[in-house]
Coordinates of C-alpha atoms and ligand atoms in Angstrom, one line a residue:
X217 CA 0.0 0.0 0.0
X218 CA 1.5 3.4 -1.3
X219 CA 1.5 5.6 2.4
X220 CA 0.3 9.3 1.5
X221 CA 2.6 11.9 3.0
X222 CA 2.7 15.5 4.1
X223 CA 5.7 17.1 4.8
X224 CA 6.4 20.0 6.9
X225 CA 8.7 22.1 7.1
X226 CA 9.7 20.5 3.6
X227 CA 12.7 23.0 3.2
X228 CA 14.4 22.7 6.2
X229 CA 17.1 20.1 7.0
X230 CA 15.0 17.4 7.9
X231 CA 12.4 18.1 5.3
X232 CA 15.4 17.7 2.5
X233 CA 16.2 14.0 4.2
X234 CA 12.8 13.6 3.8
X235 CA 12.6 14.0 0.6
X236 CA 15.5 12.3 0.0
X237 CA 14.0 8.9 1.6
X238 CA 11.1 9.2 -0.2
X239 CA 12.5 9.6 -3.6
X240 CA 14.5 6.2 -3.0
X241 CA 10.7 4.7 -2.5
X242 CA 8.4 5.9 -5.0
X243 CA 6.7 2.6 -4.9
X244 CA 6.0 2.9 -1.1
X245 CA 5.1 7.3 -0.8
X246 CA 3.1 9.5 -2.4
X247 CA 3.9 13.2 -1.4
X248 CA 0.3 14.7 -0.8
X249 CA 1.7 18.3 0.6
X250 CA 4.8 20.1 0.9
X251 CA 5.1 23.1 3.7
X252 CA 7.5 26.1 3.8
X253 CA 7.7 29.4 5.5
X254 CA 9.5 31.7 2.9
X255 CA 11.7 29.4 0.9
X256 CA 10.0 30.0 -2.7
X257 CA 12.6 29.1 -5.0
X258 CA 13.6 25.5 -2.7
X259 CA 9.6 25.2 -2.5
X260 CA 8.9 25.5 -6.2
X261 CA 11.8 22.9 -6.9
X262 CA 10.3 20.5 -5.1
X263 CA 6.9 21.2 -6.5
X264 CA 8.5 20.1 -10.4
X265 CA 10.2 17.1 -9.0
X266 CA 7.3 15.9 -6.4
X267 CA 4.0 17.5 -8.0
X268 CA 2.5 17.3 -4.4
X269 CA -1.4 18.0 -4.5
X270 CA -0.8 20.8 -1.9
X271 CA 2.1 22.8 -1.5
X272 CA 1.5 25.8 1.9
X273 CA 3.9 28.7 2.1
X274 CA 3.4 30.1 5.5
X275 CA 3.9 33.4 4.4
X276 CA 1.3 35.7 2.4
X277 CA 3.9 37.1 -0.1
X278 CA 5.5 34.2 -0.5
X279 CA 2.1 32.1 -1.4
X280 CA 1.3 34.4 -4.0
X281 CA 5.0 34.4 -5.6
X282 CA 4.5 30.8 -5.7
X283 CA 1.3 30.8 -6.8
X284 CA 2.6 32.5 -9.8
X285 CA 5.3 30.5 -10.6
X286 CA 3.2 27.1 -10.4
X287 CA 0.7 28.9 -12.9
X288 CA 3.3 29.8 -15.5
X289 CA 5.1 26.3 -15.0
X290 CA 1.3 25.1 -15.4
X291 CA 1.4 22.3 -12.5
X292 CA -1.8 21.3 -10.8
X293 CA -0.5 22.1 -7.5
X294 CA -2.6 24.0 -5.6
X295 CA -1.1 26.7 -2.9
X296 CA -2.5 27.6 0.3
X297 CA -0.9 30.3 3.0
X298 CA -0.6 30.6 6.8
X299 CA -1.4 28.3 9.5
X300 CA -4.7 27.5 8.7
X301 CA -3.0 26.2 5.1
X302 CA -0.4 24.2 7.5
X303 CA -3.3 22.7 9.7
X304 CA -4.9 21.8 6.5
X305 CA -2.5 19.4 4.9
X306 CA -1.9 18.0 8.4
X307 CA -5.1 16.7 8.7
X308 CA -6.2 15.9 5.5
X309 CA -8.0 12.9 4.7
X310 CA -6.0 11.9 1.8
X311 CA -3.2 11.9 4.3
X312 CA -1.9 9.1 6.1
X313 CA 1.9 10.2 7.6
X314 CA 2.7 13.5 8.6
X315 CA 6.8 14.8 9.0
X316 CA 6.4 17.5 11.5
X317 CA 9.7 19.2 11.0
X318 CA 9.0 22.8 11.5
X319 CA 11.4 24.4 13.6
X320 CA 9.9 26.0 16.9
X321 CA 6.5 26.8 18.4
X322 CA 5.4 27.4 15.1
X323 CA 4.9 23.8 14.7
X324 CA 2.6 23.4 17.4
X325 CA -0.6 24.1 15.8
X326 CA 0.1 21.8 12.7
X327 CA 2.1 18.7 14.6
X328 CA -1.3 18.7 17.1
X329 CA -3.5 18.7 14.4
X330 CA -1.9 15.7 12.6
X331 CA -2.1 13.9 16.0
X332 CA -5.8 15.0 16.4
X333 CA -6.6 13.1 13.0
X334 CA -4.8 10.3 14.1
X335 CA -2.2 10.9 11.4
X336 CA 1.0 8.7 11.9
X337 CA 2.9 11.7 13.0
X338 CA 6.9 10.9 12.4
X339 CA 8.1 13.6 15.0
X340 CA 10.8 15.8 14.4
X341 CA 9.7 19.4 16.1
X342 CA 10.6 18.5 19.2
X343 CA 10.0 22.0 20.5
X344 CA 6.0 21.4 20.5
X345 CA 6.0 18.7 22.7
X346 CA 8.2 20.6 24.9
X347 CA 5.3 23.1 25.0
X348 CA 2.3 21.0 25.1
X349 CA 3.2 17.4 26.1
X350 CA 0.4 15.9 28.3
X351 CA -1.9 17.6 25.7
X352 CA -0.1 16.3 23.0
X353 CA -0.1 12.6 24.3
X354 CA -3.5 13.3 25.3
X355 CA -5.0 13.9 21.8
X356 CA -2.6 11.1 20.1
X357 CA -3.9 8.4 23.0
X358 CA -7.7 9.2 22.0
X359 CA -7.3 9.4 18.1
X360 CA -5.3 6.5 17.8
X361 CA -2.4 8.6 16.3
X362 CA 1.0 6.7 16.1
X363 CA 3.9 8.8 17.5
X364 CA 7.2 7.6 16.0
X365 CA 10.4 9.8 17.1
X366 CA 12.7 11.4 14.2
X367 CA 15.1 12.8 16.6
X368 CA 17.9 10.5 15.9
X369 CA 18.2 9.8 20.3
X370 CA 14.5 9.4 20.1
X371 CA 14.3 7.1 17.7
X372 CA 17.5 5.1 19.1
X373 CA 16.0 4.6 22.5
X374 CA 12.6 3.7 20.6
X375 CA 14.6 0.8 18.6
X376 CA 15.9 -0.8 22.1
X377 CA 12.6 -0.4 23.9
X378 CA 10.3 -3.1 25.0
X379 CA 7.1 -3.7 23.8
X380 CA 4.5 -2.6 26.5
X381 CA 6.9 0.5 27.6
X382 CA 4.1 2.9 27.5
X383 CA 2.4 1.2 30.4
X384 CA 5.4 2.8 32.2
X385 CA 9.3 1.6 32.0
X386 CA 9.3 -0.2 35.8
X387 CA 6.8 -2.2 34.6
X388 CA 8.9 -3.5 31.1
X389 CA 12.6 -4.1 33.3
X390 CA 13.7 -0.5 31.8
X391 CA 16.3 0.7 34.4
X392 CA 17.1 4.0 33.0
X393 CA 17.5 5.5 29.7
X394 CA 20.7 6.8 28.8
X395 CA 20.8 9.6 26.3
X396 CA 23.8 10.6 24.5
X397 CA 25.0 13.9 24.0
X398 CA 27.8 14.9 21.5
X399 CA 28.5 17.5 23.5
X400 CA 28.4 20.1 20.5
X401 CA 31.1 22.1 19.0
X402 CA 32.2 23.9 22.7
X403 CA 32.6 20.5 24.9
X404 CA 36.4 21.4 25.6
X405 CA 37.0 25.0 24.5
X406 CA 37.8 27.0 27.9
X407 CA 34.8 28.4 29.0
X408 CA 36.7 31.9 29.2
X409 CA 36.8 31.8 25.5
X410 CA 33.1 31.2 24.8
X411 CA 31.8 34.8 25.0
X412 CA 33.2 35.4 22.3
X413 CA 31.0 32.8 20.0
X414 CA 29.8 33.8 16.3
X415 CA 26.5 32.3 15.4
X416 CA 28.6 30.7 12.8
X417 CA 31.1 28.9 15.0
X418 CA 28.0 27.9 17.2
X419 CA 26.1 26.6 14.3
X420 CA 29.2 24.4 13.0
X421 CA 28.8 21.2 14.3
X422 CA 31.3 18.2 14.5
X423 CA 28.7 15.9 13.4
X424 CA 25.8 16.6 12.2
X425 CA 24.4 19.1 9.6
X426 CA 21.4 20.7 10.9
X427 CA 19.2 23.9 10.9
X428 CA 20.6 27.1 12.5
X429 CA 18.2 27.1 15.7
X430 CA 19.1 23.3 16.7
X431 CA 22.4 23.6 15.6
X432 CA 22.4 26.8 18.4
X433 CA 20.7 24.5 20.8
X434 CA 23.5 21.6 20.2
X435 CA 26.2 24.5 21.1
X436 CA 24.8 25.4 24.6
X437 CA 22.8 21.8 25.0
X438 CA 20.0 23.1 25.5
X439 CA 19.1 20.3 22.7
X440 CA 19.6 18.0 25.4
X441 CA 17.8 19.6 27.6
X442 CA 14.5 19.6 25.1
X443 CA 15.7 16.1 24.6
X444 CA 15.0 15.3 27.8
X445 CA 11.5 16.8 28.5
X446 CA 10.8 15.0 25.3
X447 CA 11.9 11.3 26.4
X448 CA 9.8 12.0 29.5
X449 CA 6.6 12.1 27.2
X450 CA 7.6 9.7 24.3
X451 CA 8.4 7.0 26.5
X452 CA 6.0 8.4 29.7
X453 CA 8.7 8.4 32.6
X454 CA 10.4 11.3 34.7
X455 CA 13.7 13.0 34.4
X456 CA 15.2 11.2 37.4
X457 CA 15.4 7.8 35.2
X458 CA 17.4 10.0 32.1
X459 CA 20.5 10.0 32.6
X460 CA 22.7 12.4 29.9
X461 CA 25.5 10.9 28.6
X462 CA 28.4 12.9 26.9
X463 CA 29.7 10.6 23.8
X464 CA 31.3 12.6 21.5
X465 CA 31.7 10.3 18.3
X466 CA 27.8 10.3 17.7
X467 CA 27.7 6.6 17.1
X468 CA 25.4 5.4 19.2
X469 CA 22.8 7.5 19.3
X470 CA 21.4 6.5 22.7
X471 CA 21.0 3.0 24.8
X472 CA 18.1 1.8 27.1
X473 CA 19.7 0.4 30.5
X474 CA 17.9 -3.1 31.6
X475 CA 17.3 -4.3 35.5
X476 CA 18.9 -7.8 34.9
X477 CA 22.3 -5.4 33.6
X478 CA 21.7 -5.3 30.2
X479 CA 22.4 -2.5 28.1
X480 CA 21.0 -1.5 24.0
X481 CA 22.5 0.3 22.2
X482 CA 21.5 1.8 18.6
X483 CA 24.7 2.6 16.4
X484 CA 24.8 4.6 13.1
X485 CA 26.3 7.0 11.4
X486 CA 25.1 10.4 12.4
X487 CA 22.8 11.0 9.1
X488 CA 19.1 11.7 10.0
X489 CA 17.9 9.6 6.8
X490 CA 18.2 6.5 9.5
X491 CA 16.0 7.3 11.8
X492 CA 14.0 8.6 8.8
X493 CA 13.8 5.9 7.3
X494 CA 13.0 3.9 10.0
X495 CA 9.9 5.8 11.3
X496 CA 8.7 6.0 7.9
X497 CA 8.7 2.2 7.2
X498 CA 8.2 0.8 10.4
X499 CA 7.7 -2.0 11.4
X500 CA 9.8 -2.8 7.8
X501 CA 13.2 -1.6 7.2
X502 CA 14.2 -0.1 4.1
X503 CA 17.3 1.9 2.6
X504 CA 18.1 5.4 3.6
X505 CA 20.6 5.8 1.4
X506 CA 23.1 5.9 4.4
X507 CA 26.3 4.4 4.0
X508 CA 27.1 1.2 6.3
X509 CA 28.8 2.1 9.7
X510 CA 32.4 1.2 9.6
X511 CA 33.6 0.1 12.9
X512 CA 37.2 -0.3 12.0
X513 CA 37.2 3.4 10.9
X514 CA 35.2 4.5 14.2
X515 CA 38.1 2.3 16.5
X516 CA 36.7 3.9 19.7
X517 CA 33.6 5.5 21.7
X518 CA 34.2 7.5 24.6
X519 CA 31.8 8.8 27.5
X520 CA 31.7 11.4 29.9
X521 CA 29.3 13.1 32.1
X522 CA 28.1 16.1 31.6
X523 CA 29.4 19.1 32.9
X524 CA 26.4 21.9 34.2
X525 CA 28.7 24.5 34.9
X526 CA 30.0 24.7 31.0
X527 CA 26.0 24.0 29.7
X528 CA 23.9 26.2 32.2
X529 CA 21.0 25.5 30.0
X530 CA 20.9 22.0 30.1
X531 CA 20.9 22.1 34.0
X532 CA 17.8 24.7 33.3
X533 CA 15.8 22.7 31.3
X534 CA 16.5 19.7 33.6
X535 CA 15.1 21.6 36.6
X536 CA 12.2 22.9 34.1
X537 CA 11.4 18.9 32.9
X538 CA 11.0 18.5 37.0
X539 CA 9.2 21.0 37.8
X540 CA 6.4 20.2 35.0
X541 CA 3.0 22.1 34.1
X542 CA 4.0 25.3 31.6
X543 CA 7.5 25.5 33.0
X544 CA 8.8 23.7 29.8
X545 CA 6.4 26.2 27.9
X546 CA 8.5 29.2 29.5
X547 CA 11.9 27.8 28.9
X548 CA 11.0 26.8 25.4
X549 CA 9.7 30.5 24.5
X550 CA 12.5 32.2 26.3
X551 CA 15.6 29.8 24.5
X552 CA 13.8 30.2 21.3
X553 CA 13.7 34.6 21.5
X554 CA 17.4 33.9 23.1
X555 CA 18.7 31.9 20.7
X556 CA 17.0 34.2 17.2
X557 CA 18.7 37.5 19.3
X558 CA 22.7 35.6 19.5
X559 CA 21.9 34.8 15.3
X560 CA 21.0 38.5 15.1
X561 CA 24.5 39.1 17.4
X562 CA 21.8 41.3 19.5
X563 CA 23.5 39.1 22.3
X564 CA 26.6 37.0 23.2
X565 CA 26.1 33.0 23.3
X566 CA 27.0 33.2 27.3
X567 CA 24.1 35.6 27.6
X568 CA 21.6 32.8 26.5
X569 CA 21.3 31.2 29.8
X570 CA 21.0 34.2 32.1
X571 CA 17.8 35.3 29.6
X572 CA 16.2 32.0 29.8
X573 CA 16.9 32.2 33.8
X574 CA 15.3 35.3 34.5
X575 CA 12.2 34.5 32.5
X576 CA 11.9 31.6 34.5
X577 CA 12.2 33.5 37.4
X578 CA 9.7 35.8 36.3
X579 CA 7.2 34.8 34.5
X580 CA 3.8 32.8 36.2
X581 CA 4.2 29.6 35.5
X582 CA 0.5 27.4 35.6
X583 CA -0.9 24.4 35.1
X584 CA -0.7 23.3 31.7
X585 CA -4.3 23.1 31.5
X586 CA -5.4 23.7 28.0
X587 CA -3.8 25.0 24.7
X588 CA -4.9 28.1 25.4
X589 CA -3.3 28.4 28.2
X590 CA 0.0 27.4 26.5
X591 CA -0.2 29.4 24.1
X592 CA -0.7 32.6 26.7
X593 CA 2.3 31.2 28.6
X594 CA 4.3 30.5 25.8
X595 CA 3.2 34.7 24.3
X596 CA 4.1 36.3 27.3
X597 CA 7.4 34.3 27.9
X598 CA 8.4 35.7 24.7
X599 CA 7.6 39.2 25.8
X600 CA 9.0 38.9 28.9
X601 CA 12.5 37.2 26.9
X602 CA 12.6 40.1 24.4
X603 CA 12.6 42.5 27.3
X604 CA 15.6 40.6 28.8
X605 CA 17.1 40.9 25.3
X606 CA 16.8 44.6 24.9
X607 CA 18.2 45.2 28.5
X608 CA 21.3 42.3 28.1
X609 CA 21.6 44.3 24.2
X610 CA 22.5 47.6 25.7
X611 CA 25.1 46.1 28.1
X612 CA 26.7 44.2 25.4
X613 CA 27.0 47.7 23.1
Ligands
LIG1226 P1 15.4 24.1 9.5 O1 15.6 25.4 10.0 O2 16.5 23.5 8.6 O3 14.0 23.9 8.7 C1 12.8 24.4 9.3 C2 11.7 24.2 8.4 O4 10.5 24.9 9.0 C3 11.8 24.9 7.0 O5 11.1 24.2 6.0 C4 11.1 26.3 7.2 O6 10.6 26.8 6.0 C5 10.0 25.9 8.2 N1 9.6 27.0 9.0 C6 10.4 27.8 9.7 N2 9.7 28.7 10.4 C7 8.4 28.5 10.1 C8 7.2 29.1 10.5 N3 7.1 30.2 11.3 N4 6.0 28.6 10.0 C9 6.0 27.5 9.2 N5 7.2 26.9 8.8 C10 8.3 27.4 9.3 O7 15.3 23.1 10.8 P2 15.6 21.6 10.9 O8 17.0 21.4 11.4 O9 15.1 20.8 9.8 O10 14.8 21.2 12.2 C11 13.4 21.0 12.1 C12 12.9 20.4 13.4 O11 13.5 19.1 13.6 C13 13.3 21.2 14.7 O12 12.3 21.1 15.6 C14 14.5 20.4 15.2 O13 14.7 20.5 16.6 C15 14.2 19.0 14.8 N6 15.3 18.1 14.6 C16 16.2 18.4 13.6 C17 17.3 17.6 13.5 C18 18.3 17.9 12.4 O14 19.2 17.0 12.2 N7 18.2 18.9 11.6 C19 17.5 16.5 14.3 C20 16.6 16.3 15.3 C21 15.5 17.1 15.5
LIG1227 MG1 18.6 14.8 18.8

């Protein structure tokens, strides 16, 4: 049976691997609907090659430019704009998988409606069940959605779980989950020397080739951080039984500790088409179009623990994950203003932690109650975080 497919956030880095799967496998995917924010040109491209049924640019001007160009290139796409376009093609009925790969709070609306229709959603935003989990794992539990993790630890800690591990991991002999970290490009520089970060040395990482927010994220860990709020809900435990492990080779790409001593382990090279691919064919397994792993070449893994005092934000969103309710909300909103502010150089990368703090210290932080509520917690964390900007910006000049 040919799967019907909606990708958004078709542009982005994990929208490219996407595609890239799904070209391999035109047998086994039909692309229904492509999403973008302003991207025309990449958009329009993938229009030609995919002639998706749909194709949503989030932006107004950028709709209509596209709209253009499909006319004059005569395809039978059809474009649609804004968020009501994104929720759309995310819970069409002609639909049956859904890539949520928008970057930020911006994919909440979308990723919750493909959950809502009981879409299998192949999750990749990360950052929206940061904001809304119980309400996210709510609406997937009574539509009958299928979750199926793209981020690559995620997925790895998936792969070595038992079956029955929603029912809660002390009753399936899970021990602990241990999530590996690569540490980013800043695990051993001195910290003296990291005020002095460009968004371009924050956003080259060793390993992997990612989108500019994440790749920020990676730098200060807050990644893990948001990793870690996000194992709590995929795999419905508390942050007490994660335990973050520093593994700077990005082989494995996490391991799932057993009571009786044993230890799982998923290996790889770091290339996002695995757990891709995986998520997209499971229960089958099918090519990504990743080259084997070579053992011999890797020769060793090494492991550390993390250090708090380099990664402040890691220790934040640790203490966020336990406190619960909207807290994740807040530090979500806040890293997100934080992190766009250091890619404008409005701030310095050490500066990112002390923003995110004193929103957190300062912003009301209730239950998480409805998606209302979320979204006025996540609104006025972001007012509150550009305030903190503007004062930390005329320090800095
Ligand atoms: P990216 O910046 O490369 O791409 C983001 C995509 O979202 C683009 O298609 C862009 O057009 C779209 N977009 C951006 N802002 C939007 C808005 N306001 N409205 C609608 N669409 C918008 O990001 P990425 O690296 O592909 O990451 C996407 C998501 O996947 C993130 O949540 C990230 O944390 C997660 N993730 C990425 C990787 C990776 O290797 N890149 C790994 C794990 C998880
Ligand atoms: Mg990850």
């Amino acid at each position: 049976m040919v799967k019907r497919l909606t990708i958004l956030g078709s542009t982005g880095s994990i929208g490219l691997s996407t595609l890239d799967v799904a070209r391999r496998h035109p047998d086994r995917y039909h692309v229904v609907a492509l999403t973008a924010n302003m991207q025309v040109e990449r958009m329009f491209n993938q229009c030609k090659e995919f002639l998706p049924d749909i194709a949503v640019m989030r932006d107004e001007v950028a709709a209509e430019k596209l709209s253009t160009l499909i006319t004059q290139e005569r395809l039978k796409t059809r474009v649609l704009s804004g968020e009501g376009g994104l929720v759309e093609v995310a819970s069409n009925e002609n639909v049956d998988f859904v890539m949520a790969a928008i970057v930020g709070a911006a994919g909440l609306q979308p990723t919750l409606a493909a959950a809502r229709a009981g879409k299998r959603v192949l999750l990749a935003n990360k950052e929206s069940l940061v904001m809304s989990g119980k309400l996210f794992m709510d609406e997937v539990q009574s539509s009958g959605a299928e979750l199926l993790p793209i981020d690559s630890e995620h997925n790895a800690i998936f792969q070595c779980m038992p079956a029955g591990f929603h029912a809660g991991l002390e009753n399936v002999g899970v021990e602990k989950i241990l999530l590996t970290a690569s540490g980013g490009p800043f695990r051993s520089r001195p910290t003296s020397e990291l005020v002095d970060v460009t968004p371009e040395q924050a956003c080259a990482h060793p390993n992997w080739d990612m989108g500019r927010k994440i790749s920020v994220d990676s730098a200060t860990m807050m990644n893990k951080g948001l990793e870690v709020i996000e194992a709590c809900w995929l795999f419905n435990t508390l942050p007490d039984r994660i335990q973050v492990v520093l593994h700077p080779q990005s082989v494995i790409h996490s391991m799932v500790q057993y009571t009786d001593g044993s230890v799982l382990a998923q290996l790889g090279n770091p290339d996002m088409r695995t757990p891709i691919a995986h998520a997209m064919a499971w229960p089958d397994r099918i090519k990504s179009g990743v080259e084997p792993l070579d053992m011999f070449a890797v020769k060793q893994l090494d492991f550390e623990p993390p250090d708090f005092e380099r990664f402040p934000c890691l220790r934040l969103a640790i203490e966020a994950a336990a406190a619960g309710e909207t807290a994740p909300t807040v530090l979500n909103a806040a890293n997100e203003i934080a992190v766009g502010a250091f890619l404008e150089r409005r701030i310095r990368f050490t500066d990112i932690a002390g923003v995110i703090s004193s929103v957190m210290d300062s912003v009301p932080m209730p239950p998480a109650s409805s998606i209302e509520t979320i979204l006025a917690v996540d609104a006025e964390s972001r007012t509150a975080a550009e305030r903190m900007v503007s004062l930390t910006a005329k320090k800095v000049s």
